[in-house]
Amino acid sequence: MNTHDLEQKGRMAETLRAELQAVSDVADAIDDNFLAAIELLAERRGKIITMGVGKSGFIAMKAAATLTSLGHEAFFLSPLD
């Protein structure tokens, strides 16, 4: 194994550690408010509208697409239009 291979494996291990920490941080952030929001979405009647500008807009679009793929009526509206 050459030096380049060892460096790549070291970077990969560090990346995996960082990703593991990020997943752990997300798991720690799930609280009663998050669970209440999930219950609200599950019990709702009618359409779900997501909104956002810039990066949050792309996230809102993805959330609407995910909700639609799960069988909910959801769509994205840009607050700038």
Coordinates of N, CA and C in Angstrom, one line a residue:
M1 N 0.9 -1.2 0.0 CA 0.0 0.0 0.0 C 0.9 1.2 0.0
N2 N 0.7 2.1 -0.9 CA 1.5 3.3 -1.0 C 0.9 4.5 -0.2
T3 N 1.7 5.6 -0.1 CA 1.3 6.7 0.7 C 0.0 7.3 0.3
H4 N -0.2 7.4 -1.1 CA -1.5 8.0 -1.6 C -2.7 7.2 -1.1
D5 N -2.6 5.8 -1.1 CA -3.7 5.0 -0.7 C -4.0 5.2 0.8
L6 N -2.9 5.3 1.6 CA -3.1 5.6 3.0 C -3.7 6.9 3.3
E7 N -3.3 7.9 2.5 CA -4.0 9.2 2.7 C -5.4 9.2 2.3
Q8 N -5.8 8.5 1.3 CA -7.2 8.4 0.9 C -8.0 7.7 2.0
K9 N -7.5 6.6 2.5 CA -8.2 5.9 3.6 C -8.3 6.7 4.8
G10 N -7.3 7.5 5.1 CA -7.4 8.4 6.3 C -8.5 9.5 6.1
R11 N -8.5 10.0 4.9 CA -9.6 11.0 4.6 C -11.0 10.4 4.6
M12 N -11.1 9.2 4.1 CA -12.4 8.5 4.1 C -12.8 8.2 5.5
A13 N -11.9 7.8 6.4 CA -12.2 7.5 7.8 C -12.7 8.8 8.5
E14 N -12.0 9.9 8.2 CA -12.4 11.2 8.8 C -13.7 11.7 8.4
T15 N -14.0 11.5 7.1 CA -15.3 11.8 6.5 C -16.4 11.0 7.2
L16 N -16.2 9.7 7.3 CA -17.2 8.9 8.0 C -17.4 9.3 9.4
R17 N -16.3 9.7 10.1 CA -16.5 10.1 11.5 C -17.4 11.4 11.5
A18 N -17.1 12.3 10.6 CA -17.9 13.6 10.6 C -19.3 13.3 10.2
E19 N -19.6 12.4 9.3 CA -21.0 12.0 9.0 C -21.7 11.4 10.1
L20 N -21.0 10.5 10.8 CA -21.6 9.8 12.0 C -21.9 10.9 13.0
Q21 N -21.1 11.9 13.3 CA -21.4 12.9 14.2 C -22.6 13.8 13.8
A22 N -22.7 14.0 12.5 CA -23.8 14.8 12.0 C -25.1 14.1 12.2
V23 N -25.1 12.8 11.9 CA -26.4 12.0 12.1 C -26.7 12.0 13.6
S24 N -25.7 11.8 14.4 CA -26.0 11.8 15.9 C -26.5 13.2 16.3
D25 N -26.0 14.3 15.8 CA -26.5 15.6 16.1 C -28.0 15.8 15.7
V26 N -28.4 15.2 14.5 CA -29.7 15.3 14.1 C -30.6 14.5 15.0
A27 N -30.2 13.3 15.4 CA -31.0 12.5 16.3 C -31.2 13.2 17.6
D28 N -30.2 13.9 18.1 CA -30.3 14.6 19.4 C -31.2 15.8 19.3
A29 N -31.4 16.3 18.1 CA -32.2 17.5 17.9 C -33.7 17.2 17.8
I30 N -34.1 15.9 17.6 CA -35.5 15.5 17.5 C -36.1 15.6 18.9
D31 N -37.0 16.5 19.0 CA -37.7 16.7 20.3 C -39.2 16.7 20.2
D32 N -39.9 17.1 21.2 CA -41.4 17.1 21.2 C -41.9 18.0 20.1
N33 N -41.3 19.1 19.8 CA -41.7 20.0 18.7 C -41.7 19.3 17.3
F34 N -40.6 18.6 17.1 CA -40.5 17.9 15.8 C -41.6 16.8 15.7
L35 N -41.8 16.1 16.8 CA -42.8 15.0 16.8 C -44.2 15.6 16.6
A36 N -44.5 16.8 17.2 CA -45.8 17.5 17.1 C -46.0 17.9 15.6
A37 N -44.9 18.4 15.0 CA -45.1 18.8 13.6 C -45.4 17.6 12.7
I38 N -44.8 16.4 13.0 CA -45.0 15.2 12.2 C -46.5 14.8 12.4
E39 N -47.0 14.8 13.6 CA -48.4 14.5 13.9 C -49.3 15.4 13.2
L40 N -49.0 16.7 13.2 CA -49.8 17.7 12.6 C -49.9 17.4 11.1
L41 N -48.8 17.1 10.4 CA -48.8 16.8 9.0 C -49.6 15.5 8.7
A42 N -49.5 14.5 9.6 CA -50.2 13.2 9.4 C -51.7 13.4 9.6
E43 N -52.1 14.3 10.5 CA -53.5 14.4 10.7 C -54.2 15.5 9.9
R44 N -53.5 16.2 9.1 CA -54.1 17.3 8.4 C -55.1 16.9 7.3
R45 N -55.9 17.8 6.9 CA -56.9 17.6 5.8 C -56.6 18.7 4.8
G46 N -56.6 18.3 3.6 CA -56.3 19.3 2.6 C -54.8 19.3 2.1
K47 N -54.4 20.3 1.4 CA -53.1 20.4 0.8 C -52.1 20.9 1.7
I48 N -50.8 20.5 1.5 CA -49.7 21.0 2.3 C -48.9 22.0 1.3
I49 N -48.7 23.2 1.8 CA -48.0 24.2 1.0 C -46.6 24.4 1.6
T50 N -45.6 24.3 0.9 CA -44.2 24.6 1.4 C -43.8 25.9 0.7
M51 N -42.9 26.7 1.4 CA -42.4 28.0 0.9 C -41.0 28.2 1.3
G52 N -40.3 28.9 0.5 CA -38.9 29.2 0.9 C -38.3 30.0 -0.3
V53 N -37.2 30.7 0.1 CA -36.4 31.5 -0.8 C -34.9 31.0 -0.8
G54 N -34.3 30.9 -1.9 CA -32.9 30.5 -2.0 C -32.8 29.1 -1.6
K55 N -31.8 28.8 -0.7 CA -31.5 27.4 -0.3 C -32.7 26.8 0.4
S56 N -33.4 27.6 1.2 CA -34.6 27.0 1.9 C -35.7 26.7 0.9
G57 N -35.7 27.5 -0.2 CA -36.7 27.2 -1.3 C -36.5 25.8 -1.9
F58 N -35.2 25.5 -2.2 CA -34.9 24.2 -2.7 C -35.2 23.1 -1.7
I59 N -35.0 23.3 -0.5 CA -35.4 22.3 0.6 C -36.9 22.2 0.6
A60 N -37.6 23.3 0.5 CA -39.1 23.3 0.5 C -39.6 22.5 -0.7
M61 N -39.0 22.7 -1.9 CA -39.4 22.0 -3.1 C -39.2 20.5 -2.9
K62 N -38.1 20.1 -2.3 CA -37.8 18.7 -2.1 C -38.8 18.1 -1.1
A63 N -39.1 18.9 0.0 CA -40.1 18.4 1.0 C -41.4 18.2 0.3
A64 N -41.9 19.1 -0.6 CA -43.2 19.0 -1.2 C -43.1 17.7 -2.1
A65 N -42.0 17.5 -2.8 CA -41.9 16.4 -3.7 C -42.0 15.1 -2.9
T66 N -41.3 15.1 -1.8 CA -41.3 13.9 -0.9 C -42.7 13.6 -0.4
L67 N -43.3 14.6 0.1 CA -44.7 14.4 0.6 C -45.6 13.9 -0.5
T68 N -45.5 14.5 -1.7 CA -46.3 14.0 -2.8 C -46.0 12.5 -3.1
S69 N -44.8 12.1 -3.1 CA -44.4 10.7 -3.3 C -45.0 9.8 -2.2
L70 N -45.3 10.4 -1.1 CA -45.8 9.6 0.0 C -47.4 9.6 0.0
G71 N -47.9 10.2 -1.0 CA -49.4 10.2 -1.2 C -50.1 11.4 -0.6
H72 N -49.4 12.4 -0.2 CA -50.0 13.6 0.4 C -50.1 14.7 -0.8
E73 N -51.1 15.5 -0.7 CA -51.2 16.6 -1.7 C -50.4 17.7 -1.2
A74 N -49.2 18.0 -1.8 CA -48.3 19.0 -1.4 C -47.7 19.7 -2.6
F75 N -47.4 21.0 -2.5 CA -46.8 21.7 -3.5 C -46.0 22.9 -3.0
F76 N -45.1 23.4 -3.8 CA -44.2 24.5 -3.4 C -44.7 25.8 -4.0
L77 N -44.7 26.9 -3.2 CA -45.1 28.2 -3.7 C -43.9 29.1 -3.4
S78 N -43.4 29.9 -4.3 CA -42.4 30.9 -4.1 C -43.0 32.1 -3.5
P79 N -42.6 32.6 -2.4 CA -43.1 33.9 -1.8 C -42.7 35.1 -2.6
L80 N -41.8 35.0 -3.6 CA -41.4 36.1 -4.4 C -42.2 36.3 -5.7
D81 N -43.0 35.2 -6.0 CA -43.8 35.3 -7.3 C -45.2 35.9 -7.0

